[in-house]
CSV table of C-alpha atoms in Angstrom, one decimal:
chain,number,residue,atom,x,y,z
A,17,MET,CA,127.4,122.5,-46.7
A,18,ASP,CA,126.7,119.8,-45.1
A,19,SER,CA,124.5,119.4,-41.4
A,20,PRO,CA,126.8,116.5,-39.4
A,21,HIS,CA,125.6,113.0,-39.4
A,22,THR,CA,124.9,112.6,-35.4
A,23,ALA,CA,125.7,108.9,-34.6
A,24,SER,CA,124.8,107.2,-31.2
A,25,ALA,CA,127.1,106.1,-28.4
A,26,VAL,CA,126.8,105.0,-25.0
A,27,CYS,CA,128.6,104.2,-22.1
A,28,ILE,CA,128.2,102.4,-18.8
A,29,LEU,CA,129.7,103.2,-15.1
A,30,ILE,CA,129.7,99.2,-13.7
A,31,ARG,CA,130.0,99.4,-10.0
A,32,GLY,CA,131.9,96.5,-8.8
A,33,PRO,CA,132.3,93.7,-5.9
A,34,GLN,CA,133.0,96.4,-3.8
A,35,PRO,CA,132.2,99.7,-2.3
A,36,GLY,CA,134.2,102.3,-4.4
A,37,GLN,CA,134.8,99.7,-6.8
A,38,TYR,CA,134.5,101.2,-11.2
A,39,ALA,CA,135.2,99.0,-14.4
A,40,GLY,CA,138.1,101.5,-16.2
A,41,ILE,CA,140.0,100.7,-19.1
A,42,LEU,CA,143.3,102.4,-19.7
A,43,HIS,CA,142.8,103.0,-23.8
A,44,HIS,CA,145.2,102.6,-25.7
A,45,ARG,CA,145.0,105.9,-28.0
A,46,ARG,CA,143.7,108.5,-24.7
A,47,GLY,CA,146.7,107.4,-22.2
A,48,GLN,CA,143.6,107.9,-19.7
A,49,ILE,CA,141.1,105.9,-17.3
A,50,GLU,CA,137.7,106.0,-19.3
A,51,LEU,CA,134.4,104.0,-19.4
A,52,PRO,CA,133.1,100.6,-21.3
A,53,GLY,CA,131.2,102.3,-24.5
A,54,GLY,CA,131.8,102.8,-28.0
A,55,LYS,CA,129.6,103.4,-30.6
A,56,LYS,CA,125.1,102.3,-31.4
A,57,ASN,CA,125.3,99.5,-34.7
A,58,PRO,CA,122.4,100.2,-36.8
A,59,GLY,CA,119.1,98.8,-35.6
A,60,GLU,CA,120.8,98.4,-31.9
A,61,SER,CA,118.5,99.4,-28.7
A,62,LEU,CA,120.6,101.3,-26.8
A,63,TYR,CA,120.5,99.4,-23.5
A,64,ASP,CA,121.3,95.7,-26.5
A,65,ALA,CA,124.8,98.7,-27.3
A,66,VAL,CA,125.8,98.9,-23.4
A,67,LYS,CA,125.0,95.8,-22.3
A,68,ARG,CA,127.7,94.6,-26.0
A,69,GLU,CA,129.8,97.3,-25.0
A,70,ALA,CA,130.8,96.1,-21.4
A,71,LEU,CA,131.3,93.0,-22.0
A,72,GLU,CA,133.3,93.2,-25.0
A,73,GLU,CA,135.0,95.9,-23.2
A,74,ALA,CA,135.3,94.5,-19.9
A,75,GLY,CA,134.4,90.9,-19.5
A,76,LEU,CA,131.0,92.0,-18.1
A,77,ARG,CA,127.8,91.6,-17.6
A,78,VAL,CA,125.4,94.0,-16.1
A,79,LEU,CA,122.7,93.9,-14.1
A,80,ASN,CA,120.2,96.9,-13.6
A,81,VAL,CA,121.0,98.6,-16.4
A,82,ARG,CA,119.7,101.7,-15.7
A,83,PRO,CA,120.2,105.5,-18.2
A,84,LEU,CA,121.7,108.5,-16.0
A,85,PHE,CA,122.5,111.6,-18.7
A,86,THR,CA,122.4,111.6,-22.2
A,87,PHE,CA,124.8,115.0,-24.0
A,88,ASN,CA,126.7,115.5,-27.5
A,89,HIS,CA,129.5,116.0,-29.0
A,90,ARG,CA,132.4,115.2,-31.7
A,91,ILE,CA,134.1,112.9,-32.0
A,92,GLU,CA,136.2,112.7,-35.7
A,93,GLY,CA,134.1,115.5,-37.2
A,94,GLU,CA,131.0,113.3,-36.7
A,95,ILE,CA,127.9,115.0,-33.2
A,96,CYS,CA,127.2,112.1,-31.4
A,97,LYS,CA,124.5,111.2,-28.2
A,98,THR,CA,125.8,109.6,-26.3
A,99,THR,CA,124.0,108.2,-23.7
A,100,VAL,CA,125.5,107.4,-19.7
A,101,PHE,CA,123.8,103.7,-17.9
A,102,ALA,CA,125.3,102.5,-15.3
A,103,GLY,CA,124.8,99.1,-13.7
A,104,ASP,CA,125.5,96.9,-11.2
A,105,THR,CA,127.8,93.2,-12.0
A,106,ASP,CA,127.5,89.6,-10.3
A,107,ASP,CA,131.1,88.6,-12.2
A,108,THR,CA,134.6,89.4,-10.1
A,109,ASP,CA,137.4,89.2,-13.2
A,110,ILE,CA,137.2,91.4,-16.0
A,111,ARG,CA,139.5,91.2,-18.9
A,112,SER,CA,141.2,93.5,-20.8
A,113,SER,CA,140.8,95.0,-24.2
A,114,ARG,CA,141.3,95.1,-27.3
A,115,GLU,CA,140.9,99.2,-26.3
A,116,GLY,CA,143.4,98.4,-23.8
A,117,PRO,CA,143.5,97.0,-20.3
A,118,VAL,CA,141.0,97.1,-17.5
A,119,SER,CA,140.8,97.2,-13.8
A,120,TRP,CA,138.8,97.9,-11.0
A,121,CYS,CA,139.3,101.5,-10.7
A,122,THR,CA,138.8,104.2,-7.5
A,123,ALA,CA,135.9,107.4,-7.8
A,124,ASP,CA,140.2,109.8,-8.6
A,125,GLN,CA,141.2,107.6,-10.5
A,126,LEU,CA,138.6,107.5,-13.1
A,127,CYS,CA,138.1,111.8,-13.0
A,128,SER,CA,140.4,112.6,-14.2
A,129,GLY,CA,141.7,113.7,-18.4
A,130,ASN,CA,139.4,114.2,-21.2
A,131,PHE,CA,136.4,112.9,-19.5
A,132,LYS,CA,136.0,113.9,-16.0
A,133,TRP,CA,133.2,115.2,-15.4
A,134,ILE,CA,130.9,113.0,-17.1
A,135,HIS,CA,132.6,110.3,-15.0
A,136,THR,CA,132.3,112.5,-11.8
A,137,MET,CA,128.1,112.8,-12.9
A,138,ALA,CA,127.8,109.3,-13.2
A,139,ILE,CA,129.5,108.6,-10.3
A,140,THR,CA,127.7,111.5,-8.1
A,141,MET,CA,124.1,110.3,-9.2
A,142,VAL,CA,124.8,106.0,-8.0
A,143,GLU,CA,126.6,107.0,-5.2
A,144,ARG,CA,123.6,109.7,-4.0
A,145,GLY,CA,121.2,107.7,-5.8
A,146,VAL,CA,119.6,109.9,-8.1
A,147,GLU,CA,119.2,108.3,-11.3
A,148,PRO,CA,116.5,110.5,-13.5
A,149,GLY,CA,117.1,107.8,-16.6
A,150,ILE,CA,116.8,111.0,-18.7
A,151,GLY,CA,114.5,109.7,-22.1
A,152,TYR,CA,115.2,109.4,-25.1
């Protein structure tokens, strides 16, 4: 039996213009609020991928992008290694995307659903200033 292919993906916790605000997408298919993110394209760096996803999914240009942690999971039968980033923006206008409506959310709004532990860990690390920058 062939081993499953490993894909690379990214997501990013983007701090909003007001303290305690983060960009969140109400995902059409999954019906829950998620961080902007997606799969890395071939030949694309993780940093370029996360900047592209933030712009495509939330219309935001991100600054001070830094990695927080990496985890493995399955997406549609494929093993996926996802790196979670944090970033800031000086943009105030966000826009909806093909994935769903985008808005500034509170930590409580983000920390629910299937990705609760990911969002909680990212918010906790950023707000407490614990940003180790896990290597990959």
